[in-house]
Coordinates of N, CA and C in Angstrom, one line a residue:
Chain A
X771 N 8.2 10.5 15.5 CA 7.5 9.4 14.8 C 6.5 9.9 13.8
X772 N 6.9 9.9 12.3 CA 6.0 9.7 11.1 C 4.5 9.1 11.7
X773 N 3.2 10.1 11.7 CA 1.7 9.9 11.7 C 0.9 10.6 10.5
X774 N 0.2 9.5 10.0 CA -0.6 10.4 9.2 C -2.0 9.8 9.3
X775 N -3.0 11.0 9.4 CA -4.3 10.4 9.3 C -5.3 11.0 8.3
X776 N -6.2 10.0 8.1 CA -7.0 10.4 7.1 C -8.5 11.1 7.5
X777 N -9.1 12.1 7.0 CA -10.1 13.0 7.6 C -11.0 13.1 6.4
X778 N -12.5 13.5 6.5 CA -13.4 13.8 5.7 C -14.5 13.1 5.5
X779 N -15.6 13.3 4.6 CA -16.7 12.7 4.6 C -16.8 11.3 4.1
X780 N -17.7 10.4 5.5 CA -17.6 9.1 5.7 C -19.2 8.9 4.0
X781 N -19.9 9.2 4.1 CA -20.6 8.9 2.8 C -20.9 10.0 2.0
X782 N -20.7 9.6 0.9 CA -20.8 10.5 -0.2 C -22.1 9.7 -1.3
X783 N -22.3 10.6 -2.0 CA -24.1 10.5 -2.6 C -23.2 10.1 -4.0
X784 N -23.7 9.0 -4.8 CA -23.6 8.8 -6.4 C -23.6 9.8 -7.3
X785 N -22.2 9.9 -7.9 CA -22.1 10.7 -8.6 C -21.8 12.6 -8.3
X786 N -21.2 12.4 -6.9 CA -20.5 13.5 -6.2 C -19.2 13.6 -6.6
X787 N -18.6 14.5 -5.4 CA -17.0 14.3 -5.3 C -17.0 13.4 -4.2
X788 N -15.6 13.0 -4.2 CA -15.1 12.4 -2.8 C -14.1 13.0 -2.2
X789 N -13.7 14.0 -1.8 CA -12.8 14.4 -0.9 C -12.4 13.9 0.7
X790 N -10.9 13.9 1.0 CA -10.4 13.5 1.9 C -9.0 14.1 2.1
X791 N -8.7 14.0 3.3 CA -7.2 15.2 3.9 C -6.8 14.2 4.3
X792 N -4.9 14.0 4.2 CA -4.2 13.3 4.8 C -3.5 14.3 5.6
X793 N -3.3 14.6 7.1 CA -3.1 15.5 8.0 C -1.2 14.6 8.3
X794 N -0.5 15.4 7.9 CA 1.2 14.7 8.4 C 1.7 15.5 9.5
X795 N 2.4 14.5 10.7 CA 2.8 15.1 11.6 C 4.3 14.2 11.7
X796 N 5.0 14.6 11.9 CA 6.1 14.1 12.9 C 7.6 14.1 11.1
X797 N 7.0 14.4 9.9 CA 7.7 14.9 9.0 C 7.2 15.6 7.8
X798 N 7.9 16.2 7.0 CA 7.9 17.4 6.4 C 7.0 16.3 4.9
X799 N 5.8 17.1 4.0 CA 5.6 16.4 2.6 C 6.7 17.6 1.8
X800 N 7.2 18.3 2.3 CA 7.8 18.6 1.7 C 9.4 18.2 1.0
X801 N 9.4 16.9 1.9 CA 11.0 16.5 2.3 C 11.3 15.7 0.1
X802 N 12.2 15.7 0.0 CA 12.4 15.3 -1.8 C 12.8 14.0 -1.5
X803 N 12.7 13.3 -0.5 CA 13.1 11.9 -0.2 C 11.4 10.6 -0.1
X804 N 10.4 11.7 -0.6 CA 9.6 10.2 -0.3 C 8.3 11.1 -1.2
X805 N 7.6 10.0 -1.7 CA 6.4 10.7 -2.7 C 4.9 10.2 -0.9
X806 N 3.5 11.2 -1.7 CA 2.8 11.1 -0.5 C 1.6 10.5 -1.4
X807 N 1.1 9.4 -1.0 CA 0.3 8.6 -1.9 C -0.7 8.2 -1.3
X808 N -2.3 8.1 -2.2 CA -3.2 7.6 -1.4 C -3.5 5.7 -1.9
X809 N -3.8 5.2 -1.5 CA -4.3 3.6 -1.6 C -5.5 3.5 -1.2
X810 N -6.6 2.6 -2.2 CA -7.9 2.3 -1.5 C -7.9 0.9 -1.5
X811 N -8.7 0.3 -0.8 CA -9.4 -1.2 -0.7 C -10.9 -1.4 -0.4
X812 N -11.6 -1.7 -1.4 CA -12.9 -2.1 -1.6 C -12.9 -3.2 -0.1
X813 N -14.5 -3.5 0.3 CA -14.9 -4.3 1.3 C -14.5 -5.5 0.7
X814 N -13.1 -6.8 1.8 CA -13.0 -7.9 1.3 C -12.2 -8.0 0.3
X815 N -11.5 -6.9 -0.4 CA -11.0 -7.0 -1.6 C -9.2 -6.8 -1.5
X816 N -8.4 -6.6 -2.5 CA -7.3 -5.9 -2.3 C -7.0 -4.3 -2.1
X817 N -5.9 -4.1 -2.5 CA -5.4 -3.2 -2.5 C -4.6 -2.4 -3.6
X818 N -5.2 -1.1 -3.8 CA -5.6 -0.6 -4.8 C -4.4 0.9 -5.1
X819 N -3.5 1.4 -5.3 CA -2.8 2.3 -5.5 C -3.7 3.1 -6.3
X820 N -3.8 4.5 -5.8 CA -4.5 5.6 -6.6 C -3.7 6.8 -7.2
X821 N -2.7 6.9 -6.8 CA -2.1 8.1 -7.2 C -1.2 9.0 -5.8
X822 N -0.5 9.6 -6.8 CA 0.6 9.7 -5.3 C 1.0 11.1 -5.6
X823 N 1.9 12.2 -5.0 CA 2.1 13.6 -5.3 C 4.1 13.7 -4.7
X824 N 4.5 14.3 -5.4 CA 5.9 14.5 -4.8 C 6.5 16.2 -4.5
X825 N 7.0 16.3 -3.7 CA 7.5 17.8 -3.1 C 7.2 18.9 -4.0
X826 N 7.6 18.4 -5.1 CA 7.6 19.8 -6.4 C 5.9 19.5 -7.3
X827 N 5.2 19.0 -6.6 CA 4.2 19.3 -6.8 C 3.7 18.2 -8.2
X828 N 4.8 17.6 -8.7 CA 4.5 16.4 -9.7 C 3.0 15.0 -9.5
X829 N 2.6 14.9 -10.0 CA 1.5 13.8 -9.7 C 1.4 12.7 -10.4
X830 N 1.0 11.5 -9.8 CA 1.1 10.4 -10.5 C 0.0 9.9 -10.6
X831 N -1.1 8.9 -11.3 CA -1.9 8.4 -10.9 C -2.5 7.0 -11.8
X832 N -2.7 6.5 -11.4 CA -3.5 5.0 -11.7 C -4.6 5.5 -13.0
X833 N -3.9 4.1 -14.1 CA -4.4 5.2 -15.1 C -6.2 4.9 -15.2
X834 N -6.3 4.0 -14.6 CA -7.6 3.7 -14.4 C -8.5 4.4 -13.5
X835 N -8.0 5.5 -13.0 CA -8.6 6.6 -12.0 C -8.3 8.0 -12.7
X836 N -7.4 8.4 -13.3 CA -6.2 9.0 -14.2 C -7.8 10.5 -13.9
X837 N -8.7 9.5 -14.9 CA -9.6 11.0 -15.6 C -10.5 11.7 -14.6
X838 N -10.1 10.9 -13.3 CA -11.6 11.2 -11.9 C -10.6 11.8 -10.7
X839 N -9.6 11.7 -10.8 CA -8.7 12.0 -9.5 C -7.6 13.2 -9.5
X840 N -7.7 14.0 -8.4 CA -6.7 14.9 -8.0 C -6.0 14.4 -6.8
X841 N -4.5 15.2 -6.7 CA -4.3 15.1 -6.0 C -3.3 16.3 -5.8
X842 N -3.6 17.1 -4.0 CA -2.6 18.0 -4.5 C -2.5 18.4 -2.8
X843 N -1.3 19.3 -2.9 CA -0.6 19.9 -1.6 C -1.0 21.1 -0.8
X844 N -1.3 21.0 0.5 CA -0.9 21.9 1.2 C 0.2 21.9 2.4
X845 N 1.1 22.6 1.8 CA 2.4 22.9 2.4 C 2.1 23.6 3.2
X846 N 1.1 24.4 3.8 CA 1.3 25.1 4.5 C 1.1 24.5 6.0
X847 N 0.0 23.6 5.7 CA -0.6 22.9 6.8 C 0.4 21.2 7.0
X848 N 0.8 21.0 6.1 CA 1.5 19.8 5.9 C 0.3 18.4 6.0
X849 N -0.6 19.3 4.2 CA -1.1 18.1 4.4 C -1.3 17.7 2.6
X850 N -2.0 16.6 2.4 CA -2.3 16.5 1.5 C -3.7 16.0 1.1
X851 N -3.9 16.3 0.1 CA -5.8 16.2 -0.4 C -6.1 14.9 -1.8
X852 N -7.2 14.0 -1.4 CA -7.5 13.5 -2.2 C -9.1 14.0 -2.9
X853 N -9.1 14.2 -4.5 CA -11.1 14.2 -4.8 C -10.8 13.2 -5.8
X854 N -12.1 12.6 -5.6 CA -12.5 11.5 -6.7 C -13.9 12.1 -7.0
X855 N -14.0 12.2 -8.5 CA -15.1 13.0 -9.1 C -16.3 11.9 -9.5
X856 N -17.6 11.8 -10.0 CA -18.2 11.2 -10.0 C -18.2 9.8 -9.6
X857 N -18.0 9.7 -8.5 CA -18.2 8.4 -8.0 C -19.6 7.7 -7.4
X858 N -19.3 6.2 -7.7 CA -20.3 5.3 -8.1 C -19.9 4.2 -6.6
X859 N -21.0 3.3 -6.3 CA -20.9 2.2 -5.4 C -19.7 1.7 -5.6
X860 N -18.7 1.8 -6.6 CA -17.5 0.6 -6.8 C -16.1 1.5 -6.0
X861 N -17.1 2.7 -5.9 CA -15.8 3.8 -5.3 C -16.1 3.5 -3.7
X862 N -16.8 2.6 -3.4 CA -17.1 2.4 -1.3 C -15.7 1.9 -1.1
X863 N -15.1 2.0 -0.4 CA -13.4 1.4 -0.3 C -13.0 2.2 1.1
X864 N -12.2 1.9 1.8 CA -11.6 2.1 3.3 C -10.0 2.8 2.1
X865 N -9.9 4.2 2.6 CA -9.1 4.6 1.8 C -7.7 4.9 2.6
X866 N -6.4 4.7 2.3 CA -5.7 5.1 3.2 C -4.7 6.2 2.5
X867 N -4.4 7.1 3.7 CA -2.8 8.1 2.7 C -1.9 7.4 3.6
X868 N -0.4 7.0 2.6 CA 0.8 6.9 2.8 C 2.3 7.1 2.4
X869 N 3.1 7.3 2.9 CA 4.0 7.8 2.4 C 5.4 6.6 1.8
X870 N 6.1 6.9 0.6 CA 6.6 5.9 0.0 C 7.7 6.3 -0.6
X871 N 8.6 5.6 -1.1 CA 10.0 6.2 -1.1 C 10.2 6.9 -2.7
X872 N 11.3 8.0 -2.5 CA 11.2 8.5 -4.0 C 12.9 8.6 -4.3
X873 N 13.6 7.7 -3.5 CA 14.7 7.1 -3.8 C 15.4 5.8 -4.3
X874 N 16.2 5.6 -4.4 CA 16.7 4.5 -5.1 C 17.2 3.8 -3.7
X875 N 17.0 3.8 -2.5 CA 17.5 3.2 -1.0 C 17.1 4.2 -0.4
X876 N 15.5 3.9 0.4 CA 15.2 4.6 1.7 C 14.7 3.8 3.1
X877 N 15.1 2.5 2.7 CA 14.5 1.6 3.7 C 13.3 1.0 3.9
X878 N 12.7 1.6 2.4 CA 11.2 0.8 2.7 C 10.5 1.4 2.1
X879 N 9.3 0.9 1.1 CA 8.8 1.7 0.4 C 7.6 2.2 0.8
X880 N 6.5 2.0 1.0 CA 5.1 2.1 1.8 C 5.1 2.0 3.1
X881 N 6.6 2.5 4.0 CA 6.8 2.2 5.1 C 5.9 3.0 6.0
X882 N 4.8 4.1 5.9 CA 4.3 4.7 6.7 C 2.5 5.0 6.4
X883 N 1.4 4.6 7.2 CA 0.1 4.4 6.4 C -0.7 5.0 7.8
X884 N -1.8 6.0 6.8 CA -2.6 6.1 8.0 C -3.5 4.8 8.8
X885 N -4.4 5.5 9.5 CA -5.3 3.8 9.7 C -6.2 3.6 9.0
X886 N -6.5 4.6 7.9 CA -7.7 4.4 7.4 C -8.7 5.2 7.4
X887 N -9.6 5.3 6.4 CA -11.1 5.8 6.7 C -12.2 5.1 5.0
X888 N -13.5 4.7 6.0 CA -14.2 3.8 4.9 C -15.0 5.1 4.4
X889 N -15.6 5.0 3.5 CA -16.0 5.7 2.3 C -16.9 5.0 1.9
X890 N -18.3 5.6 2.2 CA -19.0 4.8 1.3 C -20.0 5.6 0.3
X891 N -20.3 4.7 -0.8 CA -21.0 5.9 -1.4 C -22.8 5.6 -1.7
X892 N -23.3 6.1 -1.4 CA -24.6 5.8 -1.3 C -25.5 6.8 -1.2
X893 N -26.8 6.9 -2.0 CA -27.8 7.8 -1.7 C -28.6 7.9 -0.3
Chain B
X994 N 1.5 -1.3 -17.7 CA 1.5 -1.8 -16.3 C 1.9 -2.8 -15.4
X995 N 2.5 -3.0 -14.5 CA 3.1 -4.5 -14.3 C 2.6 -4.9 -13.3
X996 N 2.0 -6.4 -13.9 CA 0.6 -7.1 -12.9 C 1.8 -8.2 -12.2
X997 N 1.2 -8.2 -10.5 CA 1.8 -9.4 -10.1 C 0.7 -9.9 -9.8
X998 N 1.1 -11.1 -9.9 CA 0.2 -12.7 -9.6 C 0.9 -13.3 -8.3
X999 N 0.0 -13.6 -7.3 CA 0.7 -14.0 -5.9 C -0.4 -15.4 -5.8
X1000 N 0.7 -16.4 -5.4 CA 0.3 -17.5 -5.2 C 0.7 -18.4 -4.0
X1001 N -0.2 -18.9 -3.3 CA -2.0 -19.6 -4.0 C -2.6 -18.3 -3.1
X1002 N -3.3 -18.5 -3.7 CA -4.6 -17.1 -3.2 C -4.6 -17.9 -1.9
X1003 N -4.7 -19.0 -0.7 CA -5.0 -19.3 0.1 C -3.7 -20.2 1.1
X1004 N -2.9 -20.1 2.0 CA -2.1 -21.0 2.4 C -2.4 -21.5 3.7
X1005 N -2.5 -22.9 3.8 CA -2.9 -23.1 5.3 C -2.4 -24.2 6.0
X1006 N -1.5 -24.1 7.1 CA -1.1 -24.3 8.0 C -1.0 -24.5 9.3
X1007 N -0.5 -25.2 9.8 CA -0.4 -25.1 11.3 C 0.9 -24.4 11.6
X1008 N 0.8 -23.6 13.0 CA 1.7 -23.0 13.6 C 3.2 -23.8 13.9
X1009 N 4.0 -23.1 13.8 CA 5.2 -24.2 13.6 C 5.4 -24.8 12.0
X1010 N 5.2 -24.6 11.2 CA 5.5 -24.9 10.4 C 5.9 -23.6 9.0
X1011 N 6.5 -24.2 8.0 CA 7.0 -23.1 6.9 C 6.2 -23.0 6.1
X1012 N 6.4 -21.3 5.7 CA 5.5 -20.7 4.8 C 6.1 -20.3 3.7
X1013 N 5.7 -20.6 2.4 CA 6.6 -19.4 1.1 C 5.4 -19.3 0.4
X1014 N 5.6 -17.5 0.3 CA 3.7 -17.1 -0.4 C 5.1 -16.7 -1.8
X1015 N 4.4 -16.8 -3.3 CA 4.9 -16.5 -4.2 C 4.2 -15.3 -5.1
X1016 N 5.4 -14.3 -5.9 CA 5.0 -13.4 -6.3 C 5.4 -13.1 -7.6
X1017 N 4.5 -13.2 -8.8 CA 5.4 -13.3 -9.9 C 5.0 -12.3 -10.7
X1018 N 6.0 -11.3 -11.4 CA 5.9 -9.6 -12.2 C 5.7 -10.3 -13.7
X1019 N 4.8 -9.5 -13.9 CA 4.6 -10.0 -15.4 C 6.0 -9.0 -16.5
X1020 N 6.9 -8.1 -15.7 CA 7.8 -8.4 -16.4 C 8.9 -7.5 -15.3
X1021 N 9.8 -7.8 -15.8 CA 11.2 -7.5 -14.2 C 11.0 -6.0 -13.7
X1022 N 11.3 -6.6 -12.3 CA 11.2 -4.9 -11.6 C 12.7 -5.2 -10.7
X1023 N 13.6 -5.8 -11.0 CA 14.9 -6.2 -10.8 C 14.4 -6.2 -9.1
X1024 N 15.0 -5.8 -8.1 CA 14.9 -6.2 -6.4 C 13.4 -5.8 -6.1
X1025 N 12.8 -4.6 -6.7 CA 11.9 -3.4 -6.0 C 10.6 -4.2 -6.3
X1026 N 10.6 -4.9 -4.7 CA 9.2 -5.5 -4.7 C 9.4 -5.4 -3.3
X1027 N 8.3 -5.0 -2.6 CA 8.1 -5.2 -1.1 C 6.9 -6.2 -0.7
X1028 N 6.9 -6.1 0.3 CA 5.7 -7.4 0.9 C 5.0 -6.8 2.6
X1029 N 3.7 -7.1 2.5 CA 3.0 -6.2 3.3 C 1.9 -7.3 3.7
X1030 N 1.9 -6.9 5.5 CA 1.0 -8.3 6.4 C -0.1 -7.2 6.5
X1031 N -1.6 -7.8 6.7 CA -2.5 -7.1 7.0 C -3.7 -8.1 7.6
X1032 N -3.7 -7.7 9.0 CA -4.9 -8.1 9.6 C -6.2 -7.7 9.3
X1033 N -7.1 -8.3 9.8 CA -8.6 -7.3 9.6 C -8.9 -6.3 10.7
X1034 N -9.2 -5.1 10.0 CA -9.6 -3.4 10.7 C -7.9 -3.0 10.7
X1035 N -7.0 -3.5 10.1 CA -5.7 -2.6 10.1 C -5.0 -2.5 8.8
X1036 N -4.0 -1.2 9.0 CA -3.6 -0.9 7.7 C -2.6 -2.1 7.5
X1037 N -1.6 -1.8 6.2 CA -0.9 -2.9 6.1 C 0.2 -2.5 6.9
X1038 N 1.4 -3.7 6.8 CA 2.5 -3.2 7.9 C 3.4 -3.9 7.0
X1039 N 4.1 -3.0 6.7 CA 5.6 -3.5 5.7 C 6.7 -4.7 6.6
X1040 N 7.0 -5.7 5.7 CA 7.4 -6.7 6.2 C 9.1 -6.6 5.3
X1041 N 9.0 -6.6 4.1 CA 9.9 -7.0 3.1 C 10.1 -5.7 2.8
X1042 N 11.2 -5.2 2.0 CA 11.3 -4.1 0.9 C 12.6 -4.7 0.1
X1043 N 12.5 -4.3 -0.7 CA 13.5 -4.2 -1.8 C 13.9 -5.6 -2.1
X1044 N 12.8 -6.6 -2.5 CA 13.4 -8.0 -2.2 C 13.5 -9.0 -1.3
X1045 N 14.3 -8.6 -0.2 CA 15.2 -9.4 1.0 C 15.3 -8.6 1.9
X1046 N 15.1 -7.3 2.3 CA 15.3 -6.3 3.4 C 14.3 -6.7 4.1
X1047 N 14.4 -6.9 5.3 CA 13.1 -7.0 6.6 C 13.2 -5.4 7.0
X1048 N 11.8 -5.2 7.3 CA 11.6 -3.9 7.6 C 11.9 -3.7 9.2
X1049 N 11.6 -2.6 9.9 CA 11.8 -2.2 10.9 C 10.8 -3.3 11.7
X1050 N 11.6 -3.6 13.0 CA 10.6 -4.8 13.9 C 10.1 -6.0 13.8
X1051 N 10.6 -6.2 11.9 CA 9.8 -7.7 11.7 C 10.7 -8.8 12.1
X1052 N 10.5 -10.0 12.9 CA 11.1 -11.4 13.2 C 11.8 -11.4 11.9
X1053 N 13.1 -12.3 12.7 CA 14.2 -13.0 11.7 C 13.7 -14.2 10.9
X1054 N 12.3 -14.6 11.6 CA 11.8 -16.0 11.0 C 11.1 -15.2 9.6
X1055 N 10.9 -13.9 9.1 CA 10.3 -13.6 8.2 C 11.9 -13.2 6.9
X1056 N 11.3 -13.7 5.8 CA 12.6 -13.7 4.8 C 12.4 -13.2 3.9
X1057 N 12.7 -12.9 2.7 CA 12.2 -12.1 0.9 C 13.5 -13.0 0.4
X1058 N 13.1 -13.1 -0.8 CA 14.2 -13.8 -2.4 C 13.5 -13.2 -3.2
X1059 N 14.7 -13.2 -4.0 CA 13.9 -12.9 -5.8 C 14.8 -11.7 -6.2
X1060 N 14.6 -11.7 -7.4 CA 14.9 -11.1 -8.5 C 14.2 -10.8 -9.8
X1061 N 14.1 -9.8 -10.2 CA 13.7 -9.8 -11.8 C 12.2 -10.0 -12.0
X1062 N 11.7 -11.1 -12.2 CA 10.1 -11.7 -12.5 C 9.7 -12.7 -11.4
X1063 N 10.7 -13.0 -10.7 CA 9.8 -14.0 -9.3 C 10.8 -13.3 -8.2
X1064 N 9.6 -13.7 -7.5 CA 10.1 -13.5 -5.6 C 8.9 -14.3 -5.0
X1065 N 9.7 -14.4 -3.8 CA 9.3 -15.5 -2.3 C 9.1 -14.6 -1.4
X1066 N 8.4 -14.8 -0.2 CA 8.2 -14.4 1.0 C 7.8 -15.8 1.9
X1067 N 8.9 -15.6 3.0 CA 9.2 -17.6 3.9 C 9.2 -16.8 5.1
X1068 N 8.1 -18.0 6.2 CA 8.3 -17.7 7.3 C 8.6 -18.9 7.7
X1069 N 10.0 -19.0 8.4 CA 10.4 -20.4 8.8 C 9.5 -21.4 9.8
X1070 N 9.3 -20.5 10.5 CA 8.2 -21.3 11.3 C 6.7 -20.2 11.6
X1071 N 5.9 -20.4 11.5 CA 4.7 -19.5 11.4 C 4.2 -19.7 13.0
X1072 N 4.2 -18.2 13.2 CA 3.6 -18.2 14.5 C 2.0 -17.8 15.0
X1073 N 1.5 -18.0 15.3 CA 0.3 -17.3 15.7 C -0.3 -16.1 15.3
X1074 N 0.6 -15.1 15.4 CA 0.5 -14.0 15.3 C 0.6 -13.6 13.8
X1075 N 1.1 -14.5 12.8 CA 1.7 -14.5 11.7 C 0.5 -14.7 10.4
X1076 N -0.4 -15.1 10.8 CA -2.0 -15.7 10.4 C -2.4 -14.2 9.9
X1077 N -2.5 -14.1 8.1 CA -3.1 -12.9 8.1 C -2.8 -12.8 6.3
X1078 N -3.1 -11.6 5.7 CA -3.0 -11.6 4.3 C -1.8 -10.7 4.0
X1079 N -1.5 -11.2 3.0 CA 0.1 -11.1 2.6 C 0.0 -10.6 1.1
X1080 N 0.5 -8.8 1.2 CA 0.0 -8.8 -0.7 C 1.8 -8.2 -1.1
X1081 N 1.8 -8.0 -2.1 CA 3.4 -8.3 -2.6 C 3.2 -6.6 -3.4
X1082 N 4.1 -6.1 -3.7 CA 4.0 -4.3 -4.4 C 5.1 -4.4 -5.1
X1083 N 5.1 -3.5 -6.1 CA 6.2 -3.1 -6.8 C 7.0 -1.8 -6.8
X1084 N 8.0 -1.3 -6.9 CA 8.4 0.3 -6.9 C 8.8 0.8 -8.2
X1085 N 9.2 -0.7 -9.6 CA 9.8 -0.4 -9.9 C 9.3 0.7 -11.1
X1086 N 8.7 0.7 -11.0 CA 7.7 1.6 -12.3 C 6.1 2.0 -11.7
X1087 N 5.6 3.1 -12.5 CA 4.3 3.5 -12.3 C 3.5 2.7 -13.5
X1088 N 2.1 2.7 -13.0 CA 1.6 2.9 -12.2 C 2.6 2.0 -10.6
X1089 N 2.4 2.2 -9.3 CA 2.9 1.0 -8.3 C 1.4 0.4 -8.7
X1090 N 1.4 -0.9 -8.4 CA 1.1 -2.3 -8.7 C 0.7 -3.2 -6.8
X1091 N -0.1 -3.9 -6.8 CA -0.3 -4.6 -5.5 C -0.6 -6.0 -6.2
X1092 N -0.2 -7.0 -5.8 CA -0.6 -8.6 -5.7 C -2.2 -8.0 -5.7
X1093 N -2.7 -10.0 -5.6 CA -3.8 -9.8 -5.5 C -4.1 -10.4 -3.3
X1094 N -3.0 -10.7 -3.2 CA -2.6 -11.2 -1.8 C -3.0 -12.5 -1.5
X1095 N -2.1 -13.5 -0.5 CA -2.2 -14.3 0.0 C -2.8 -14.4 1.0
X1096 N -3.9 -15.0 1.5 CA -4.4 -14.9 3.0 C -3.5 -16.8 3.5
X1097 N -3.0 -16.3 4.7 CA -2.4 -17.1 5.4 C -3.4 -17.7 6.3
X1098 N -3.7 -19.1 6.6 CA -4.8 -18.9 7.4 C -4.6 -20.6 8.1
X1099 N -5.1 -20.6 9.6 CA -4.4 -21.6 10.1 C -5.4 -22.7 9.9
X1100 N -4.6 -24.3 9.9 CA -4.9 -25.1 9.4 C -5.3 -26.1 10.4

């Protein structure tokens, strides 16, 4: 069974980074069948797609995060990493990594989501 | 970018009764729209993909339609458990795209 969870620091100071680890167990980010993507949601709000990474190391991202956001792989550990660069109160959000399909038929597209971790940003 | 608009921002009902939350692409993403339930303190949980596909585990009472610029999401009879926010996604293009969501909420 596909788990992924999300790790790292719960507050971050205005105008930091924000880093966080999506830790994958039970399948490969290596596999060419599904991209590994993070999603935020502000307190109360929706849901927010931030950018996603696929096997060969391609990246996608929200063009309205586009100039603040990495995202990138470790294959070794089977995981993947989010930073969000100078972030501000609008960046407080419960962030999740999940995994989504990078086929034309895989059964489901955002079929697998960690549980979450809130983020908040504050001095 | 392709914005969906999911309507009514609010649906409310009593148990036993039918639900259709609507989801409209401001321009076609032909089948590739999924649909996702979310309670409060949990992640989302895939209901719909590709349209009409029910995902792994979800009741037969839950359904998807559509095509192109509109799609539906119908629960024939809404259960208890069914009470919760409903946001609609896209695959067909980047950036992916979320509704603004439906909260289902009993009446």
């Amino acid at each position: 069974q596909l788990q992924l969870r999300e790790s790292g620091p719960r507050l971050v100071k205005p105008s930091e980074t924000l880093s966080l680890t999506c830790d994958v167990s039970g399948g490969s980010i290596s596999s060419t069948d599904y991209y590994w993507g993070w999603i935020r949601q502000p307190p109360r709000k929706g849901l927010e797609w931030i950018g996603s990474i696929y096997y060969n190391g391609n990246t996608y991202y929200n063009p309205s995060l586009r100039s603040r956001v990495t995202i990138s792989p470790d294959t070794s550990k089977n995981q993947f990493s989010l930073k969000l660069t100078s972030v501000t109160a609008a960046d407080t959000a419960v962030y999740y990594c999940a995994r989504h399909c990078a086929r034309a038929y895989c059964g489901g597209d955002f079929d697998y989501w960690g549980q979450g971790t809130l983020v908040t940003v504050s001095s | 970018e392709i914005v969906l608009t999911q309507s009514p921002a609010t649906l409310s009902l009593s148990p036993g009764e039918r639900a259709t939350l609507s989801c409209r692409a401001s321009q076609s993403v032909s089948i590739h729209v999924a649909w996702y339930q979310q309670k409060p303190g949990q992640a989302p949980r895939p209901v719909i993909f590709d349209g009409s596909y029910r995902a792994t585990g979800i009741p037969a009472r839950f359904s998807g339609s559509g095509s192109g610029t509109d799609f539906a999401l119908s629960i024939s009879s809404v259960e208890p458990e069914d009470f919760a926010v409903y946001y609609c996604q896209q695959r067909s293009s980047w950036p992916r795209t979320f509704g603004q969501g439906t909260k289902l909420e009993i009446k």
